[in-house]
């Protein structure tokens, strides 16, 4: 891994480019699959900000309700021993929700450094500009790259205790098995006493969930199709984007909400020398947005070496920010 200090406050991993090999591997698998972490180029970042502002996408308002109205409760849980810490946010995006916590911590003159990690350098620039304006006294070290590569980097540059935020739907973008594995890996990288705050979208009326990902304006559809546009531009692929259609499902039993793209015709797509054949109506598995029960959350914490300190819900009880400590 080749890491470089780009400015005083921004560190990037210049070898993040597994894009080509991951895409080729995904298109060779059955069913065809693309990893949703590649959704976030500049256009994808903008589309995701539009998704967060959609009336159907209740997740943003639920977690905003928690971060705006229960800020002190979160602050108390993460500042229990008064020692300085690094506040590391995995997949920070534009820090829309965490900025309320950052403001409260700074107003209370708490000694911490904010370390947002994101695979999208573009959204980290948006975040830096926004936070420099809103909270000029905040110390920020931005880490551009994959979650665990950048967490290792954060640990190598500072040995202060860690408080890790993993908000929004991020943990839901893994299936249950992957999220268990992820929490175990995270636990191994943290020390006893460190804290993890994870946002979980709870199971609720299936119509409410499906509508959030099947919006009338078609923004989620554009968000999915944008990955084909990105592949055409960055990998010189030749997807005919009009020949694919977004399709969303939700299974209220397993809690898996899944996005697919359907090939509307039998067609071939080229990426470099490789040819990928699509049958008419063949699907590409694009993204999972897993929904959880409170029991799922407790099991996940206990089975990955954490103890639950607090569970903070929004006023509708649709979403929970669960605060865990390494035991
Ligand atoms: C669904 S958005 C959520 C943003 C923010 N957590 C929120 O709740 O508003 C996911 C963010 O995580 C980033 N991301 C996705 N996969 C990642 C990975 N493997 N490593 C680092 N960042 C990732 C994306 O670039 C994007 O900004």
Coordinates of C-alpha atoms and ligand atoms in Angstrom, one line a residue:
X1 CA 0.0 0.0 0.0
X2 CA 1.4 3.4 -1.0
X3 CA 0.2 6.1 1.3
X4 CA 1.0 9.8 1.0
X5 CA 0.4 13.0 2.9
X6 CA -1.3 15.2 0.3
X7 CA -1.6 18.2 2.5
X8 CA -1.4 18.7 6.3
X9 CA -4.8 17.2 6.7
X10 CA -5.5 14.8 3.9
X11 CA -4.0 11.3 3.5
X12 CA -4.8 9.2 0.5
X13 CA -4.1 5.7 -0.6
X14 CA -2.9 6.1 -4.2
X15 CA -3.4 2.4 -5.0
X16 CA -7.1 2.1 -4.5
X17 CA -7.5 1.0 -8.1
X18 CA -8.9 -2.5 -7.8
X19 CA -11.8 -1.1 -9.8
X20 CA -11.0 -2.9 -13.0
X21 CA -10.2 -6.4 -11.5
X22 CA -13.2 -6.2 -9.1
X23 CA -15.6 -5.4 -11.9
X24 CA -14.3 -8.1 -14.2
X25 CA -14.5 -10.7 -11.4
X26 CA -18.1 -9.5 -10.5
X27 CA -19.3 -9.7 -14.1
X28 CA -17.8 -13.3 -14.4
X29 CA -19.7 -14.5 -11.4
X30 CA -23.2 -16.0 -11.4
X31 CA -25.4 -14.1 -10.9
X32 CA -23.4 -11.1 -12.2
X33 CA -22.5 -8.8 -9.3
X34 CA -21.1 -5.3 -9.0
X35 CA -19.8 -3.9 -5.6
X36 CA -21.8 -0.9 -4.5
X37 CA -18.7 0.8 -3.1
X38 CA -18.0 1.8 -6.7
X39 CA -21.2 3.8 -6.9
X40 CA -19.4 6.9 -5.4
X41 CA -17.7 8.9 -8.2
X42 CA -18.4 12.6 -8.4
X43 CA -21.9 12.0 -10.0
X44 CA -22.6 9.1 -7.6
X45 CA -21.8 11.3 -4.6
X46 CA -24.2 14.0 -5.9
X47 CA -26.9 11.4 -6.5
X48 CA -26.5 10.0 -3.0
X49 CA -26.9 13.5 -1.6
X50 CA -30.1 13.8 -3.6
X51 CA -31.3 10.4 -2.2
X52 CA -30.7 11.6 1.3
X53 CA -32.9 14.6 0.6
X54 CA -35.8 12.5 -0.9
X55 CA -39.0 12.4 1.1
X56 CA -39.2 8.5 0.8
X57 CA -35.7 8.0 2.1
X58 CA -36.6 8.1 5.8
X59 CA -33.2 6.9 7.0
X60 CA -31.7 10.4 6.9
X61 CA -34.4 12.1 8.9
X62 CA -34.4 9.2 11.5
X63 CA -30.7 9.4 12.1
X64 CA -30.7 13.3 12.0
X65 CA -33.4 13.2 14.7
X66 CA -30.9 11.2 16.9
X67 CA -27.9 13.3 16.1
X68 CA -29.8 16.6 16.5
X69 CA -31.9 15.8 19.5
X70 CA -29.9 13.3 21.4
X71 CA -26.4 14.8 20.9
X72 CA -25.6 15.1 24.6
X73 CA -26.5 11.4 25.2
X74 CA -24.1 10.4 22.5
X75 CA -21.5 12.8 23.8
X76 CA -21.8 11.4 27.3
X77 CA -21.4 7.8 26.1
X78 CA -18.2 8.5 24.1
X79 CA -16.5 10.9 26.6
X80 CA -17.0 8.7 29.7
X81 CA -13.3 8.8 30.8
X82 CA -12.3 12.4 29.8
X83 CA -9.2 11.2 27.9
X84 CA -8.4 12.6 24.4
X85 CA -9.5 10.4 21.5
X86 CA -9.6 10.0 17.7
X87 CA -13.2 10.1 16.3
X88 CA -13.0 8.0 13.2
X89 CA -15.9 7.9 10.8
X90 CA -16.0 5.0 8.4
X91 CA -17.7 6.0 5.0
X92 CA -18.3 9.5 6.3
X93 CA -19.9 10.9 3.1
X94 CA -20.6 14.6 3.7
X95 CA -20.8 14.2 7.5
X96 CA -24.3 15.6 7.4
X97 CA -25.4 13.8 10.6
X98 CA -22.1 13.5 12.5
X99 CA -21.5 17.3 12.1
X100 CA -24.0 17.9 15.0
X101 CA -21.9 15.7 17.3
X102 CA -18.7 17.3 16.1
X103 CA -20.2 20.8 16.9
X104 CA -21.3 19.7 20.3
X105 CA -17.9 18.2 21.2
X106 CA -16.1 21.3 20.0
X107 CA -18.4 23.6 21.9
X108 CA -17.7 21.6 25.0
X109 CA -13.9 22.0 24.3
X110 CA -13.4 18.2 24.3
X111 CA -10.0 17.1 23.1
X112 CA -10.4 15.0 19.9
X113 CA -9.3 14.7 16.3
X114 CA -11.9 13.9 13.6
X115 CA -10.7 11.4 11.1
X116 CA -13.2 10.8 8.3
X117 CA -12.5 7.8 6.1
X118 CA -14.0 7.5 2.6
X119 CA -13.2 5.8 -0.6
X120 CA -14.4 8.9 -2.5
X121 CA -11.8 11.7 -2.5
X122 CA -14.5 14.0 -4.0
X123 CA -16.9 13.6 -1.0
X124 CA -14.0 14.2 1.4
X125 CA -13.3 17.5 -0.3
X126 CA -17.0 18.4 0.0
X127 CA -16.9 17.4 3.7
X128 CA -13.7 19.4 4.4
X129 CA -15.1 22.5 2.8
X130 CA -18.4 22.3 4.7
X131 CA -16.8 21.6 8.1
X132 CA -14.1 24.2 7.7
X133 CA -16.9 26.7 7.3
X134 CA -19.2 25.4 10.0
X135 CA -16.6 24.4 12.7
X136 CA -13.4 26.2 11.8
X137 CA -11.7 25.1 15.0
X138 CA -12.2 21.4 14.3
X139 CA -9.0 19.4 13.7
X140 CA -9.6 17.1 10.7
X141 CA -7.4 14.4 9.2
X142 CA -9.1 13.0 6.1
X143 CA -8.2 9.5 5.1
X144 CA -9.1 8.5 1.5
X145 CA -9.3 4.8 0.9
X146 CA -10.9 1.5 2.0
X147 CA -12.3 1.2 5.6
X148 CA -9.7 -1.1 7.1
X149 CA -6.6 0.2 5.1
X150 CA -7.4 3.7 6.5
X151 CA -8.2 2.5 10.0
X152 CA -4.7 0.9 10.0
X153 CA -3.3 4.2 8.9
X154 CA -5.2 6.1 11.6
X155 CA -3.8 3.7 14.2
X156 CA -0.3 4.1 12.8
X157 CA -0.4 7.9 13.1
X158 CA -2.0 8.1 16.6
X159 CA -2.2 5.9 19.6
X160 CA -5.1 7.7 21.3
X161 CA -8.2 5.8 22.2
X162 CA -10.6 5.4 19.3
X163 CA -14.3 6.1 18.9
X164 CA -15.5 4.8 15.6
X165 CA -18.7 5.9 13.9
X166 CA -20.4 3.8 11.2
X167 CA -23.6 5.6 10.3
X168 CA -26.5 5.6 7.9
X169 CA -27.0 2.5 5.9
X170 CA -23.4 1.5 5.6
X171 CA -23.4 -1.7 7.7
X172 CA -26.6 -2.7 5.8
X173 CA -24.6 -2.6 2.5
X174 CA -23.2 -6.0 3.6
X175 CA -25.2 -9.2 4.0
X176 CA -25.5 -10.7 7.5
X177 CA -22.5 -12.9 7.2
X178 CA -20.3 -10.1 5.8
X179 CA -21.4 -7.8 8.6
X180 CA -20.5 -10.3 11.3
X181 CA -17.1 -10.8 9.7
X182 CA -16.7 -7.0 9.4
X183 CA -17.5 -6.4 13.1
X184 CA -15.1 -9.2 14.2
X185 CA -12.4 -7.7 12.0
X186 CA -13.1 -4.2 13.4
X187 CA -12.9 -5.6 16.9
X188 CA -9.5 -7.1 16.2
X189 CA -8.2 -3.7 15.1
X190 CA -9.4 -1.8 18.2
X191 CA -8.3 -1.9 21.8
X192 CA -10.1 -2.7 25.0
X193 CA -12.3 0.2 26.0
X194 CA -12.5 1.7 22.4
X195 CA -16.0 2.5 21.2
X196 CA -18.0 1.8 18.1
X197 CA -21.3 3.6 17.3
X198 CA -23.2 1.8 14.5
X199 CA -26.4 3.0 12.8
X200 CA -28.9 0.2 12.1
X201 CA -32.0 0.6 10.0
X202 CA -34.7 -1.5 11.7
X203 CA -37.3 -3.8 10.1
X204 CA -40.6 -1.9 9.7
X205 CA -43.6 -1.9 7.4
X206 CA -42.3 -3.4 4.2
X207 CA -44.0 -0.8 2.0
X208 CA -42.1 2.0 3.8
X209 CA -38.8 0.2 3.2
X210 CA -39.5 -0.6 -0.5
X211 CA -40.7 3.0 -1.2
X212 CA -37.4 4.4 0.2
X213 CA -35.4 2.6 -2.6
X214 CA -38.1 2.8 -5.3
X215 CA -38.6 6.5 -5.4
X216 CA -41.0 8.1 -7.9
X217 CA -38.5 10.5 -9.2
X218 CA -36.1 7.7 -10.3
X219 CA -33.1 9.0 -8.4
X220 CA -32.2 5.5 -7.0
X221 CA -32.4 4.2 -10.5
X222 CA -30.0 6.9 -11.8
X223 CA -27.7 6.1 -8.8
X224 CA -27.5 2.4 -9.9
X225 CA -27.2 3.2 -13.6
X226 CA -24.4 5.7 -12.9
X227 CA -22.1 2.8 -12.2
X228 CA -22.5 1.7 -15.8
X229 CA -21.7 5.3 -16.9
X230 CA -18.6 5.3 -14.7
X231 CA -17.4 2.0 -16.1
X232 CA -17.9 3.3 -19.7
X233 CA -15.8 6.4 -18.8
X234 CA -13.1 4.9 -16.6
X235 CA -12.8 1.3 -17.9
X236 CA -13.7 2.1 -21.6
X237 CA -16.6 -0.3 -21.3
X238 CA -19.5 0.0 -23.8
X239 CA -22.7 -0.5 -21.8
X240 CA -25.8 0.9 -23.5
X241 CA -27.2 2.4 -20.4
X242 CA -30.7 2.7 -21.9
X243 CA -30.8 -1.1 -22.2
X244 CA -30.8 -1.6 -18.4
X245 CA -33.6 -1.1 -15.9
X246 CA -33.5 -0.7 -12.1
X247 CA -35.4 -3.3 -10.1
X248 CA -35.8 -3.2 -6.3
X249 CA -37.0 -6.0 -3.9
X250 CA -37.5 -6.3 -0.2
X251 CA -37.9 -9.6 1.7
X252 CA -39.6 -8.8 5.1
X253 CA -38.5 -12.2 6.5
X254 CA -34.7 -11.9 5.9
X255 CA -34.7 -8.1 6.0
X256 CA -32.8 -8.0 2.7
X257 CA -33.6 -5.0 0.5
X258 CA -31.8 -5.5 -2.8
X259 CA -31.2 -3.5 -6.0
X260 CA -30.7 -5.1 -9.4
X261 CA -30.2 -3.9 -12.9
X262 CA -32.1 -5.9 -15.6
X263 CA -30.7 -6.4 -19.0
X264 CA -33.6 -5.4 -21.4
X265 CA -32.1 -7.3 -24.3
X266 CA -29.7 -10.0 -25.2
X267 CA -26.5 -8.1 -25.6
X268 CA -22.7 -8.2 -25.3
X269 CA -20.6 -5.7 -23.4
X270 CA -16.8 -5.1 -23.9
X271 CA -14.3 -4.1 -21.2
X272 CA -10.9 -4.1 -22.8
X273 CA -10.4 -7.5 -24.4
X274 CA -13.1 -9.1 -22.3
X275 CA -16.6 -9.7 -23.6
X276 CA -19.6 -10.2 -21.3
X277 CA -22.8 -11.7 -22.6
X278 CA -26.2 -10.8 -21.1
X279 CA -29.3 -12.7 -21.8
X280 CA -32.6 -10.8 -22.0
X281 CA -33.9 -10.2 -18.5
X282 CA -30.6 -11.3 -16.9
X283 CA -29.9 -9.4 -13.7
X284 CA -26.9 -7.7 -12.2
X285 CA -26.9 -7.8 -8.4
X286 CA -26.0 -4.2 -7.4
X287 CA -26.5 -3.5 -3.7
X288 CA -28.0 -4.9 -0.5
X289 CA -29.6 -2.6 2.2
X290 CA -30.1 -5.0 5.0
X291 CA -32.7 -4.3 7.7
X292 CA -32.2 -5.5 11.3
X293 CA -34.2 -6.6 14.3
X294 CA -33.0 -5.5 17.8
X295 CA -32.2 -9.1 18.4
X296 CA -29.9 -9.2 15.3
X297 CA -28.1 -6.2 16.7
X298 CA -27.6 -7.7 20.2
X299 CA -26.3 -11.0 18.7
X300 CA -23.9 -9.1 16.4
X301 CA -22.4 -7.1 19.3
X302 CA -22.1 -10.1 21.6
X303 CA -20.7 -12.4 19.0
X304 CA -18.0 -10.0 17.8
X305 CA -16.5 -9.1 21.2
X306 CA -18.4 -5.9 22.1
X307 CA -20.7 -4.9 25.0
X308 CA -23.7 -2.6 24.3
X309 CA -23.4 0.6 26.2
X310 CA -26.5 2.3 24.9
X311 CA -29.1 2.1 22.1
X312 CA -30.4 5.4 20.9
X313 CA -33.5 5.4 18.7
X314 CA -35.4 8.1 16.8
X315 CA -38.8 9.2 17.8
X316 CA -40.5 6.8 15.4
X317 CA -38.4 3.8 16.6
X318 CA -37.4 3.1 13.0
X319 CA -33.6 3.4 13.3
X320 CA -31.1 2.8 16.1
X321 CA -27.6 4.1 16.8
X322 CA -26.2 1.3 18.9
X323 CA -23.1 2.3 21.0
X324 CA -20.7 -0.6 21.7
X325 CA -17.5 -0.9 23.7
X326 CA -14.7 -3.4 23.2
X327 CA -14.6 -5.9 26.1
Ligands
LIG1 C1 -24.4 5.2 1.8 S1 -23.2 6.4 1.9 C2 -23.4 6.9 3.6 C3 -22.7 8.2 4.0 C4 -22.8 8.5 5.5 N1 -22.2 7.4 6.4 C5 -24.2 8.8 5.9 O1 -24.7 8.0 6.7 O2 -24.7 9.8 5.5 C6 -21.8 5.4 2.0 C7 -20.4 6.2 2.0 O3 -19.4 5.2 2.3 C8 -18.3 5.3 1.4 N2 -17.8 3.9 1.2 C9 -18.5 2.8 0.7 N3 -17.8 1.7 0.7 C10 -16.6 2.1 1.3 C11 -15.4 1.4 1.6 N4 -15.3 0.0 1.4 N5 -14.4 2.0 2.1 C12 -14.5 3.4 2.4 N6 -15.6 4.1 2.1 C13 -16.6 3.5 1.6 C14 -19.0 5.9 0.1 O4 -18.0 6.5 -0.7 C15 -20.0 6.8 0.7 O5 -19.5 8.1 0.9

